[in-house]
Coordinates of C-alpha atoms and ligand atoms in Angstrom, one line a residue:
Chain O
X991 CA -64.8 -164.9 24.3
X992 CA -65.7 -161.5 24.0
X993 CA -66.2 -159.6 20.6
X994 CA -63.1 -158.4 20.4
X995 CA -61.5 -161.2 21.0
X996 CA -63.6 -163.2 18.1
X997 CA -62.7 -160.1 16.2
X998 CA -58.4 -160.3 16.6
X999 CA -58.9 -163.6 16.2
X1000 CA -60.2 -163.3 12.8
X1001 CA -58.7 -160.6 11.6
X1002 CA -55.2 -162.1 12.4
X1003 CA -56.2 -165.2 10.9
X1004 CA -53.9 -166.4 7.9
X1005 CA -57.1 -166.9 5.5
X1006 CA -58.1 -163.2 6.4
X1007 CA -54.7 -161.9 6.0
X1008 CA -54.6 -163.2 2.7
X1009 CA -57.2 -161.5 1.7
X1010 CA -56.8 -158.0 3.2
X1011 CA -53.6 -157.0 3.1
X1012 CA -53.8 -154.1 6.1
X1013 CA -55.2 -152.8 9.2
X1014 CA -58.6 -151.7 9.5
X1015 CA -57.4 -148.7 12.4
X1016 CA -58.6 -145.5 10.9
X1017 CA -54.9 -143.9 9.9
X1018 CA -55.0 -142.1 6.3
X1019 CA -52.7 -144.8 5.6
X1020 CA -55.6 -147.5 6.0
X1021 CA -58.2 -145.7 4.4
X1022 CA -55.7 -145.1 1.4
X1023 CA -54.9 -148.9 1.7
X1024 CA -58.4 -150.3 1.7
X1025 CA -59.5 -148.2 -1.9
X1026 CA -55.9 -149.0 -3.3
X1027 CA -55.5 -152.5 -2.3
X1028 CA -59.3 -153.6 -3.4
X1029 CA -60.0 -154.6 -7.0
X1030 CA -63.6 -153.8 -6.6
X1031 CA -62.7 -150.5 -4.8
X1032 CA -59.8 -149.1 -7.2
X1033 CA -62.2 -147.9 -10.1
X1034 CA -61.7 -144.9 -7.4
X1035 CA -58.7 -143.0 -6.6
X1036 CA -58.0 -142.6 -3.1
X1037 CA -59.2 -139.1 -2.5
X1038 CA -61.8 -137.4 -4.8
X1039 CA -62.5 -133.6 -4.9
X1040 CA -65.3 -132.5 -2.3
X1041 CA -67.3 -131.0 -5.7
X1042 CA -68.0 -134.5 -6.8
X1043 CA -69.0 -135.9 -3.4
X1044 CA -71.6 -133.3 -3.3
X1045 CA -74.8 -135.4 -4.3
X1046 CA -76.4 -132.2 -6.1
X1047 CA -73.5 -132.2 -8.5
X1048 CA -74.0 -135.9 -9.6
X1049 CA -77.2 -136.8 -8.0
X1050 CA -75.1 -140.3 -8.2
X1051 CA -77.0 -140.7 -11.8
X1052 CA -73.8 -142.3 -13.5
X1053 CA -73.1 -145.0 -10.5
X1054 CA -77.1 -145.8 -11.0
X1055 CA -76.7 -146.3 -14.3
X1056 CA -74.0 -148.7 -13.7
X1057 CA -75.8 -150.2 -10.9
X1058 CA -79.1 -150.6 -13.0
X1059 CA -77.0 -152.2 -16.0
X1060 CA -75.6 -155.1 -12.8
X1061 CA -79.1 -155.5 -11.9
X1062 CA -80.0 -156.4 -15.4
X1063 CA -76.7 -158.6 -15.8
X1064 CA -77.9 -160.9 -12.5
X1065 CA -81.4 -161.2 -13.4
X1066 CA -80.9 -161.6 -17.1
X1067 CA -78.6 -164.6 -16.5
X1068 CA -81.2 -166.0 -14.0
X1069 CA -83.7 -165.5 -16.7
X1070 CA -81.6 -167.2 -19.7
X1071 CA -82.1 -170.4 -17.3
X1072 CA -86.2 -170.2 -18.0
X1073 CA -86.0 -168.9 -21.4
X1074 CA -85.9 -170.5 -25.1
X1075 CA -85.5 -168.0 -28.0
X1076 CA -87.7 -169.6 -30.2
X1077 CA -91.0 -168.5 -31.9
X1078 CA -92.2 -172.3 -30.9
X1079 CA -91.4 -171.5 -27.0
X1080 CA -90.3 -168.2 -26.1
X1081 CA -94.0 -166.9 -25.1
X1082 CA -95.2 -170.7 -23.3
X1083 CA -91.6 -170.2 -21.2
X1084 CA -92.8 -166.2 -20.1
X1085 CA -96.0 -167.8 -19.1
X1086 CA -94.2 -171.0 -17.3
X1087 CA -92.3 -168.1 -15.9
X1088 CA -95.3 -166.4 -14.3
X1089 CA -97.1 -170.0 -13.0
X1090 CA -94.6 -172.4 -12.2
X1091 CA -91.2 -170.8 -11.9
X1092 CA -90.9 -169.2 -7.6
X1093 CA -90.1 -165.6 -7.9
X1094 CA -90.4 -165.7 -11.8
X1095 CA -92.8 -162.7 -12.2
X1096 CA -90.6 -160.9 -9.2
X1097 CA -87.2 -161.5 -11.6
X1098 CA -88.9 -160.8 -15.1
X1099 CA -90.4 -157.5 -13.6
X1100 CA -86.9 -156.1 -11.5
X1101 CA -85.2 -156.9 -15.3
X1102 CA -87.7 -154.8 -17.1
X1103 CA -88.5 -152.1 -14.8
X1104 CA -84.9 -151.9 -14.2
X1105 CA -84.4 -151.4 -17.7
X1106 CA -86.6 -148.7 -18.0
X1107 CA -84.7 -147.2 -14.7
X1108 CA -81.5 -147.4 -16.8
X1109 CA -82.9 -145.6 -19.9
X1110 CA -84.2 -143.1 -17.8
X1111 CA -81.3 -142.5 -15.3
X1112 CA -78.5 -142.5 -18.5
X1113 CA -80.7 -139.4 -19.8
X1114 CA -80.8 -137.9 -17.1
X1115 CA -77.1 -138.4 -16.6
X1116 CA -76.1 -136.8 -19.9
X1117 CA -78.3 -133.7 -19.1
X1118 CA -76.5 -133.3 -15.4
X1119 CA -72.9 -133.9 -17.2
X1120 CA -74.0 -131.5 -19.9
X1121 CA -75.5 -128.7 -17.4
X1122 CA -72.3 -129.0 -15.6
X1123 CA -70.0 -128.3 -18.7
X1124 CA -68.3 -132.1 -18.1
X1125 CA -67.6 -132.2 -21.4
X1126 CA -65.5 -129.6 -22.1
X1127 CA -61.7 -130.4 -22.3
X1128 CA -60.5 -132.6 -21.5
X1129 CA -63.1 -134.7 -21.1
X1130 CA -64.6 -134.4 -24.6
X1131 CA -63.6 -138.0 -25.5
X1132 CA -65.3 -139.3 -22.8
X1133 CA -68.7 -137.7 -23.3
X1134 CA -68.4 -139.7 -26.9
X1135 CA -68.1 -142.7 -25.5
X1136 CA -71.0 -141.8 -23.0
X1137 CA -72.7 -141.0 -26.5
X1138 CA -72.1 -144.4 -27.4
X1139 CA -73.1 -145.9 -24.1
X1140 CA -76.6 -143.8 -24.5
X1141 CA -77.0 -145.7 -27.8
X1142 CA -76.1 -149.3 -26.8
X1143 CA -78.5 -149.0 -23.7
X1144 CA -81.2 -147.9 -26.0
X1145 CA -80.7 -151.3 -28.5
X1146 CA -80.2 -153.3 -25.1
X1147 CA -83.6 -152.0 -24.1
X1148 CA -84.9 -152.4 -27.6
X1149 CA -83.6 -156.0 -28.7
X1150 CA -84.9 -157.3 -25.1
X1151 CA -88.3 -156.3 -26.2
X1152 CA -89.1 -158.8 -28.7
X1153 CA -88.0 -161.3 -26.5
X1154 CA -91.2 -161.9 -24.8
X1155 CA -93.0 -162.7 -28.0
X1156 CA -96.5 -161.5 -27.3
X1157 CA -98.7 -158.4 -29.4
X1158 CA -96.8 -155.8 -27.7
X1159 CA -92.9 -156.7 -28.6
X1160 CA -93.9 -157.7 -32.1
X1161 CA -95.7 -154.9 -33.4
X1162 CA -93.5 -152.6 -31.4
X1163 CA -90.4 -154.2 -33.1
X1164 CA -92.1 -154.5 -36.6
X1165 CA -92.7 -150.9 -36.4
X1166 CA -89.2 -150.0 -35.2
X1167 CA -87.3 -151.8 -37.5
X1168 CA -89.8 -151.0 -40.5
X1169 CA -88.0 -147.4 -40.3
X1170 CA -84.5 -149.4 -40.7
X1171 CA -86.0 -149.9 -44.4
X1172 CA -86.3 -146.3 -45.2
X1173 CA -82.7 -145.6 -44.7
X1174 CA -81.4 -143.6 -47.5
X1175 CA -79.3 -145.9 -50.1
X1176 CA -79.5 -149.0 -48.0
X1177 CA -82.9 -149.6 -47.2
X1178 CA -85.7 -151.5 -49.7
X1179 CA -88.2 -148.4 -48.8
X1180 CA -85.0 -145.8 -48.5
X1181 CA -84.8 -142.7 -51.3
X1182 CA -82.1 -143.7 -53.6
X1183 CA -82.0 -147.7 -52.9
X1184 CA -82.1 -148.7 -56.5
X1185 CA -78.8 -147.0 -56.8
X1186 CA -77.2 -150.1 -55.1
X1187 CA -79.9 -152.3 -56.3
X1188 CA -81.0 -152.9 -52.8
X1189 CA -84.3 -154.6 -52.7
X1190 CA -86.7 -155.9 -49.6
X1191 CA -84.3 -158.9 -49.5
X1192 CA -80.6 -157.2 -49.2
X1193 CA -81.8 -154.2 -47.3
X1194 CA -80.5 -152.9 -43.5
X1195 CA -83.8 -154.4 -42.5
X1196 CA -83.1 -157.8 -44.0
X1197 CA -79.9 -158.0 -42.0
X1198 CA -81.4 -157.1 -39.0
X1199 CA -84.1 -159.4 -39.4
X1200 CA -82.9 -162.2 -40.8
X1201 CA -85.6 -162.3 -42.8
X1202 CA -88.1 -159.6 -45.0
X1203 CA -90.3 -159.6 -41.3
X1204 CA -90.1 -160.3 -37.7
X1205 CA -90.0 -164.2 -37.4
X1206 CA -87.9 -167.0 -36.0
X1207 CA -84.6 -165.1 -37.6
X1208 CA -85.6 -162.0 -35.9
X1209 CA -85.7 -163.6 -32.6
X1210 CA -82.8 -165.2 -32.3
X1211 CA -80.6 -162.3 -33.8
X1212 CA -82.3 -160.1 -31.3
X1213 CA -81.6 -163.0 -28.4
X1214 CA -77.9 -163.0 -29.5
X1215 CA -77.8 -159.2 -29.8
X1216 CA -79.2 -158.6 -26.6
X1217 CA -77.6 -161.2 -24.5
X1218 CA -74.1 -161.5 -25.8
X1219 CA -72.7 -158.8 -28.2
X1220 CA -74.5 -155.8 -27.1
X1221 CA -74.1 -156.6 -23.2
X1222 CA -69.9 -156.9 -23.9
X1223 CA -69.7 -154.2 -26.0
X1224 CA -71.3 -152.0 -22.9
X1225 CA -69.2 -153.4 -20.3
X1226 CA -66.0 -152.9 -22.7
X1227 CA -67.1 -149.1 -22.9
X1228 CA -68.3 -148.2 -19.3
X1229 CA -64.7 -150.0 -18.2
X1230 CA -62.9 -147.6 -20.7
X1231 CA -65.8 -144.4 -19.7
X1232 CA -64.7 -145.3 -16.1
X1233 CA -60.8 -145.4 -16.7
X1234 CA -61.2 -142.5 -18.9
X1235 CA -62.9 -140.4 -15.5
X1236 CA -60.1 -140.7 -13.7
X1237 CA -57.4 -139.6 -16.5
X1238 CA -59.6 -137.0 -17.3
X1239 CA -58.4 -135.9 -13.8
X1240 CA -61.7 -137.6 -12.0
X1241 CA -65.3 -135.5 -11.8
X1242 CA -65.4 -132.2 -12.7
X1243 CA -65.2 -129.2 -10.4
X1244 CA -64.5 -125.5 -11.0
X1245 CA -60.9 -124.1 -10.9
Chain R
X651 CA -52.2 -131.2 20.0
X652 CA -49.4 -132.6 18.4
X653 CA -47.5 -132.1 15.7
X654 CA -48.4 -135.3 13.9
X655 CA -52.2 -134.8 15.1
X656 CA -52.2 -131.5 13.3
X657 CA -50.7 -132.8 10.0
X658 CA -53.5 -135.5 9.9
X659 CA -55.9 -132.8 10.6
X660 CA -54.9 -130.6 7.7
X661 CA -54.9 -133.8 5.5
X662 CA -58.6 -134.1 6.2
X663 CA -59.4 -130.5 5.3
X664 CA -58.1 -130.0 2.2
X665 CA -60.2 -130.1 -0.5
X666 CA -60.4 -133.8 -1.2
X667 CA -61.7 -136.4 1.1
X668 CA -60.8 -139.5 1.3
X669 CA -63.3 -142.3 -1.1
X670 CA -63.4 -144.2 2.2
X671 CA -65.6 -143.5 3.8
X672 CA -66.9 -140.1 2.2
X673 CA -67.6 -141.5 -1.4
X674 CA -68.4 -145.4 -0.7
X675 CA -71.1 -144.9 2.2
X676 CA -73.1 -142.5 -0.5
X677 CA -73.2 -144.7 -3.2
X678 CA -73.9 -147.3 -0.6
X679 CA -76.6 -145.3 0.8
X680 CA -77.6 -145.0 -3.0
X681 CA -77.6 -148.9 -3.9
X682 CA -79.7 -149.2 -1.1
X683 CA -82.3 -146.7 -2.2
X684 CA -82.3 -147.8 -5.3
X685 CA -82.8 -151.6 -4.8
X686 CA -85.5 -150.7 -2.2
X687 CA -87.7 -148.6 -4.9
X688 CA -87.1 -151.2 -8.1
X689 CA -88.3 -154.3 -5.5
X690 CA -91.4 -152.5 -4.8
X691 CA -91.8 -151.5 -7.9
X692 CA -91.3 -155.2 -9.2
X693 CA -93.2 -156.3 -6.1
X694 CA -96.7 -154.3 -7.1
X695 CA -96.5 -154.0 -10.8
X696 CA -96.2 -156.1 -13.7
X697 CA -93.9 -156.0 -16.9
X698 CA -97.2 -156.2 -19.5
X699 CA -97.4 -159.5 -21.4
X700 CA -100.2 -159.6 -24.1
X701 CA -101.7 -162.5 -26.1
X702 CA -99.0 -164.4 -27.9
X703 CA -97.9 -162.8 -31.2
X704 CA -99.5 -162.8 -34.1
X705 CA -98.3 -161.1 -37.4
X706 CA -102.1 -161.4 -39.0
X707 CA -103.6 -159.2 -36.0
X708 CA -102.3 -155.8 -36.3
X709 CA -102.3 -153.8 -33.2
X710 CA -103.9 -150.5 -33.8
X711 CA -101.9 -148.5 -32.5
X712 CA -98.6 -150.4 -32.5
X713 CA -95.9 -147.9 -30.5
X714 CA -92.5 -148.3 -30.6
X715 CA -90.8 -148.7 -26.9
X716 CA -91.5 -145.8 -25.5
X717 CA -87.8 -144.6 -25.7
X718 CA -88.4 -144.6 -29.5
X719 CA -92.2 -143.1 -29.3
X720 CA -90.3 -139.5 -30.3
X721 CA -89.0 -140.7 -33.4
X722 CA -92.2 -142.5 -34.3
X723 CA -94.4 -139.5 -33.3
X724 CA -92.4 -137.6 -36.1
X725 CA -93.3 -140.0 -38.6
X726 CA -96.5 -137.6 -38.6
X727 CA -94.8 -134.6 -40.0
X728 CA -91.5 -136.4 -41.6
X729 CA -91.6 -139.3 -44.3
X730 CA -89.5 -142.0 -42.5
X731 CA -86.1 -141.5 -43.7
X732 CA -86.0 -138.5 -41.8
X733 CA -88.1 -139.2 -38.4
X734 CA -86.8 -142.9 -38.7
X735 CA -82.9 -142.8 -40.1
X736 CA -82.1 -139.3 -40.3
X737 CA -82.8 -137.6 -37.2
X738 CA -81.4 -140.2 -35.1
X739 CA -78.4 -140.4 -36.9
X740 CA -77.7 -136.5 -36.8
X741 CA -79.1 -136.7 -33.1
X742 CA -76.0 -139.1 -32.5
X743 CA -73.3 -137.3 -34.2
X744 CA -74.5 -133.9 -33.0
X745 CA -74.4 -134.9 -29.5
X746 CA -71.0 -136.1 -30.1
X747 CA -69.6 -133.4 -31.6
X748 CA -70.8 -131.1 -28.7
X749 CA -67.4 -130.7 -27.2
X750 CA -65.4 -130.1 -30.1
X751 CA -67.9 -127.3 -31.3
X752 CA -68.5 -125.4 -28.2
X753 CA -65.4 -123.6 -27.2
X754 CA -66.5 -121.6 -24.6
X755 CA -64.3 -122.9 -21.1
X756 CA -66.9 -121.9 -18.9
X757 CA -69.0 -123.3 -16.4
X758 CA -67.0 -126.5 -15.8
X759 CA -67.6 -128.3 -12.7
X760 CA -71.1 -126.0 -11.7
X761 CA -74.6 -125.8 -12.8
X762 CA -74.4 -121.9 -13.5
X763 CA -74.8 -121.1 -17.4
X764 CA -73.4 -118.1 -17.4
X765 CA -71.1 -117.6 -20.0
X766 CA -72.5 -120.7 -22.2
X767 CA -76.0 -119.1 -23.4
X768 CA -76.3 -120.3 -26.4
X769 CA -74.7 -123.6 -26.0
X770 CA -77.1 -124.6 -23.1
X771 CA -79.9 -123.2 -24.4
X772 CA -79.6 -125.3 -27.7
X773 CA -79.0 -128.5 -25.4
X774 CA -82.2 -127.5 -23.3
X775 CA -83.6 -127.0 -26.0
X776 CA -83.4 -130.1 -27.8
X777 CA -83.7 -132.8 -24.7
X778 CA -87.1 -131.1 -23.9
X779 CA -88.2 -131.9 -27.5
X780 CA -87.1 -135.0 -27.3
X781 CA -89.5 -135.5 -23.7
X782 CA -92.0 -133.5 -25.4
X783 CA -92.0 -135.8 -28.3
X784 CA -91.9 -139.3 -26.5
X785 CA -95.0 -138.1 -24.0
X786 CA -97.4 -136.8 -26.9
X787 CA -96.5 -139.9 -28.8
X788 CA -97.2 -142.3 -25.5
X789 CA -99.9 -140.4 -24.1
X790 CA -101.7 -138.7 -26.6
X791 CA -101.9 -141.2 -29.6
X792 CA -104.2 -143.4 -30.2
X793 CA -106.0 -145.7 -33.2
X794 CA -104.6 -144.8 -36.4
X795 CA -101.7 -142.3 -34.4
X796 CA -105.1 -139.9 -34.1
X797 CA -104.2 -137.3 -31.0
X798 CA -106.8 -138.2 -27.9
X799 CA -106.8 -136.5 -24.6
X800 CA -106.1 -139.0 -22.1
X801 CA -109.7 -138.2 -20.5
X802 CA -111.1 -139.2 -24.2
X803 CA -112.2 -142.9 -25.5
X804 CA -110.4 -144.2 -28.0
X805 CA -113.4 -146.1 -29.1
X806 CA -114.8 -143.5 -30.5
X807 CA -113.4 -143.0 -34.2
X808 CA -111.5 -140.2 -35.0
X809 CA -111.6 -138.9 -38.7
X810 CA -108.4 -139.3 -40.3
X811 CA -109.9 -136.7 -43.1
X812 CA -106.9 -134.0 -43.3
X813 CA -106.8 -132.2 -46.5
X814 CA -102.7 -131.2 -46.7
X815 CA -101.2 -129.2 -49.4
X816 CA -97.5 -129.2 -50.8
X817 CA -95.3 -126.3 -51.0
X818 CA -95.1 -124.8 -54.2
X819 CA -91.5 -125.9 -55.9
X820 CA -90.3 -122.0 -55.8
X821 CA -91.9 -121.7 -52.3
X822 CA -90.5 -124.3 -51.0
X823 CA -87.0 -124.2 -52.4
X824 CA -87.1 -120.7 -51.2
X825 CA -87.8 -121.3 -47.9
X826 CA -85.2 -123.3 -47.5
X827 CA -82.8 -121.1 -48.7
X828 CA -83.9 -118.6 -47.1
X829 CA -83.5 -120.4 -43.6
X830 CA -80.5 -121.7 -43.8
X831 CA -78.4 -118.5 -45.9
X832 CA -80.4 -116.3 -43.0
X833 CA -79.9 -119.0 -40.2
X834 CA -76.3 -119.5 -41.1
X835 CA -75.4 -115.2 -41.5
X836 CA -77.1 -114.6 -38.5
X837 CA -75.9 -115.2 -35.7
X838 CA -72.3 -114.0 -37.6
X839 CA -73.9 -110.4 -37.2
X840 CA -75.5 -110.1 -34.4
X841 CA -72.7 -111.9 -32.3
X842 CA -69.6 -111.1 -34.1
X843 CA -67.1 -112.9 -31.9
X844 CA -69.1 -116.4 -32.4
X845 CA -67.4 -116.9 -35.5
X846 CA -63.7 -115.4 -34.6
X847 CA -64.1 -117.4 -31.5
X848 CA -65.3 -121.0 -33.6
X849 CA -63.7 -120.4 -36.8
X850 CA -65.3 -121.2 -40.0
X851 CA -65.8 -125.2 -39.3
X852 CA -66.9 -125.5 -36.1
X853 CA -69.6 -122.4 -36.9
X854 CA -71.2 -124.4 -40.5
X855 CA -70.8 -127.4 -38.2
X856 CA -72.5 -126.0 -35.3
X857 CA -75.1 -123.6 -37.0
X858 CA -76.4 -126.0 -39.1
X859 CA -77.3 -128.7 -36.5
X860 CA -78.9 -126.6 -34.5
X861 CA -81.0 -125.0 -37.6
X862 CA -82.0 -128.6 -38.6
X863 CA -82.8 -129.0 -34.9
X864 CA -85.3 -126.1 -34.8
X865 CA -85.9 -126.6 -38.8
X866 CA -88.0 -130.1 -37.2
X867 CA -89.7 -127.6 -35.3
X868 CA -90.6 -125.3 -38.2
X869 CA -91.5 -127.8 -40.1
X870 CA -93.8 -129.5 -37.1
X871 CA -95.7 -125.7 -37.0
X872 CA -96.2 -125.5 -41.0
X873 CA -98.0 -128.7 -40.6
X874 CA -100.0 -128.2 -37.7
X875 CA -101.0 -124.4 -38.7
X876 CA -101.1 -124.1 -42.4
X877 CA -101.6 -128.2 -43.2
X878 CA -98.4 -128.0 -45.3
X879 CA -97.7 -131.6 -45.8
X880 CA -94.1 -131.6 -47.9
X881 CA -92.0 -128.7 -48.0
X882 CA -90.2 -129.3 -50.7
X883 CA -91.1 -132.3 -53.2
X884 CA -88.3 -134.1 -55.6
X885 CA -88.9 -137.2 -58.1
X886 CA -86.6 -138.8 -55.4
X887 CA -87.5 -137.6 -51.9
X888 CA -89.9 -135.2 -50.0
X889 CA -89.0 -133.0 -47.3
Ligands
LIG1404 C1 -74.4 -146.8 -19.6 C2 -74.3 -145.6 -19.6 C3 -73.4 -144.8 -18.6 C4 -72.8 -145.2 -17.5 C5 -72.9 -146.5 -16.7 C6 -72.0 -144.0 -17.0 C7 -71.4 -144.0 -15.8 C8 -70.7 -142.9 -15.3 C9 -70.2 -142.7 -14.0 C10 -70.4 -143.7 -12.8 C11 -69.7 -141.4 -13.9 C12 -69.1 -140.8 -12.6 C13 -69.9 -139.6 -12.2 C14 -71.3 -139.7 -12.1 O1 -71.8 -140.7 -11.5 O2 -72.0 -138.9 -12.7 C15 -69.7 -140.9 -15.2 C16 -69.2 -139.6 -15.6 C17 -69.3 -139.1 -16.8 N1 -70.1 -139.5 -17.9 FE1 -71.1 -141.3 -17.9 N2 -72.1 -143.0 -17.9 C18 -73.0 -143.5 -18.9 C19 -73.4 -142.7 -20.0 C20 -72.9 -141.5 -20.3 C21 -73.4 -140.6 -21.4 C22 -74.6 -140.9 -22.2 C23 -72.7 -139.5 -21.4 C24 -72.8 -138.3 -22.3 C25 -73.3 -138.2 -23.4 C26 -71.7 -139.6 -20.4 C27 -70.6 -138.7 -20.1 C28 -69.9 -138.7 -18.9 C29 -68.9 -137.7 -18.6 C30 -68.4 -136.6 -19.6 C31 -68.5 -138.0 -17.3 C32 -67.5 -137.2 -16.5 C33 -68.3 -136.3 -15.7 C34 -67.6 -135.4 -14.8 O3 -66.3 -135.3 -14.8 O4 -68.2 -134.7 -14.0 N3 -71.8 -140.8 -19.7 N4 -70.4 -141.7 -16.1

């Protein structure tokens, strides 16, 4: 049989038809078809203006973002299967990871350098959406909830660094959260905390922490933190900073 | 050519193109890229893992992820409700107020700043501190938060001896005044239409976060040149 033949044969298959509901001929009716009839392909409408396919208007920083935040989602689950978020384990399993698991030292790094990538690529996506006046009407509500996104990547990045449990995530955590405790009103080291009586053990910090330091309660909030609430609260947002692009009339280009 | 040719033509010059294949083979191409550059990344270094933790072994210096480095490198000129709590918190709102205080309509959809001077230069102005801040604090900090060229060894001890001097109560409350009354009148007379254009909220709204923004700055110069360490002392808190 030649290709072609394999190909009609497959393409008029009943599994395949059930599947994808049209013709793959290139007609603007097909290529309209194919975004519109694809779950995965309908975040975009079926044409987009020519300014935003232009890759020095985006430089494609947003859909890297995104694409860096999937990276971490697959290797983070593979991770989870290695991992135990407890002071009496959590550093052995990162070791275990780099002798004894295949690939382990491969995943750990793509889900922390890729991390990095998506801290750095989610700045640099606010200054392009900035320096091309994307937030002006009417798109100012989505630029707060890119705001927001900004913030939840940073305390993804940050929670995921005491996971590891070595010198280097604790000290970097008991420094960051020691500045929690100087919060005005609400933290034990804060201006004005005797106002609300808060003391070292009812402070922000103490929430945080579970506990007056970084310990077993700090772990496993940040474990939670990091790999259940703030990961859904992201995904909840970039699904509604997505949605709101395209009601928002798409990307922005000059009148 | 026929007639239906020439429609389809005409569909595929207009100004928008079709996602497929115009959008999706880009950020195809882009996945790709970007999957190729974090695996070799991954494949040649590694994520650091130090000795297991230990909360009776300090680390000298202990940094923040370096996302946070900026704030923590204010802690040098700022007691830390204000590096730590403060400045993020205004950083956050600021930012999300942008586009209900700048009403200018131009520049949408183009990198040209005409037209948006002050906004942009504000915004420029403020992510470069930010860089600024997170690459002196990464870079440039050593044992004890002392500043080290990267070519120097941190073995060697710096002094931490810094004699620093508070503003005088009058001095300082002046100051302050005096920046903000001047900061906030202004750019109402040099630039009359600013505040006919904002009205009278969005100008205090927007005036004053950018004064606190360059007021960080101030107070970062005051420190480094004249060793002022608070500008302004209270029984309750020190600015
Ligand atoms: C996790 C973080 C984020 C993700 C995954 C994300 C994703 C995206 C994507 C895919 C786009 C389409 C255009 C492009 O690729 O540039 C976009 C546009 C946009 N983003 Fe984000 N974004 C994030 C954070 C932010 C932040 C921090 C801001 C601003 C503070 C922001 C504001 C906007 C705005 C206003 C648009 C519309 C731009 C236009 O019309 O040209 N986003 N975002």
């Amino acid at each position: 049989m030649t290709m072609n033949r394999i190909s009609e044969k497959v393409t008029k298959s009943q599994i395949w038809r059930s599947i994808f509901r049209h013709r793959f001929s290139d007609t603007s009716r097909n290529r309209v078809l194919t975004v519109v009839s694809n779950f995965f392909l309908h975040v975009h409408p079926p044409k987009v203006h020519r300014t935003g396919l232009r890759i020095t208007h985006t430089f494609c920083l947003g859909g890297l973002t995104f694409y860096m935040f999937i990276v971490e989602v697959v290797t983070g689950v593979l991770l989870m299967f290695y991992y135990r978020p407890t002071v009496e384990y959590a550093y052995l399993d990162m070791r275990l990871l780099e002798h004894s698991v295949k690939f382990g030292v491969v995943m750990r790094n793509l889900h922390r350098w890729a991390a990095h990538a998506m801290v750095i690529l989610v700045m640099m996506h606010m200054l392009r959406v900035f320096l091309t006046g994307s937030y002006k009407p009417p798109r100012e509500f989505n630029w707060v909830v890119g705001v927001v996104l900004l913030v939840l990547t940073l305390l993804l990045s940050f929670t995921g660094y005491l996971l590891p449990w070595d010198q280097l995530s604790f000290w970097a955590i008991t420094v960051g959260t020691r500045m929690g405790g100087a919060t005005p009103f609400l933290g034990a080291d804060g201006p004005f905390h005797s106002v609300l009586g808060i003391r070292p053990d009812n402070d922000v910090r103490y929430l945080l922490l579970g506990d007056t330091a970084v310990g077993e309660n700090a772990l496993l909030r940040f474990y939670v933190l990091h790999c259940i609430f703030l990961p859904l609260a992201a995904t909840v947002l970039m699904l509604v900073h997505f949605w709101r692009i395209r009601k928002d009339g798409g990307i922005s280009h000059p009148l | 050519m026929g007639i239906e040719e020439k429609k389809l033509d005409d569909v595929y010059r207009d100004e928008y193109a079709f996602v497929l294949p115009d959008l999706v083979i880009k950020e195809a191409i882009a996945v790709i890229v970007a999957s190729i550059g974090l695996l070799l990344w991954s494949m040649t270094v590694n994520a650091p893992l130090r000795s297991i933790a230990d909360a009776n072994k300090t680390e000298n210096p202990a940094k923040a992820p370096w996302y946070f480095v900026g704030l923590q490198e204010l802690l040098v000129y700022f007691d830390p409700w204000i590096a730590g709590v403060t400045v993020p918190t205004l950083i956050i709102l600021g930012l999300m107020l942008i586009p209900y205080l700048d009403v200018s309509k131009s520049g949408v959809g183009t990198y040209r700043l005409r037209g948006r001077k002050a906004a942009a230069s504000s915004f420029i102005f403020g992510f470069s501190m930010w860089i600024i801040l997170i690459l002196v604090g990464q870079f440039l900090r050593g044992p004890n938060w002392q500043f080290y060229w990267p070519w120097e060894d941190w073995s060697v001890a710096k002094s931490a001896e810094e004699t620093l001097v508070n503003m005088s109560q009058w001095s300082g409350m002046g100051l302050l005044a005096l920046y903000f009354g001047l900061g906030l009148t202004l750019p109402k007379l040099l630039y009359r239409k600013f505040l006919q254009k904002m009205g009278v909220a969005r100008y205090v709204a927007a005036v004053t976060l950018v004064l606190l923004m360059y007021g960080v700055v101030v107070k970062i110069i005051l420190r480094l040149a004249f060793n002022v360490r608070y500008i302004l002392v209270t029984p309750w808190f020190n600015i």
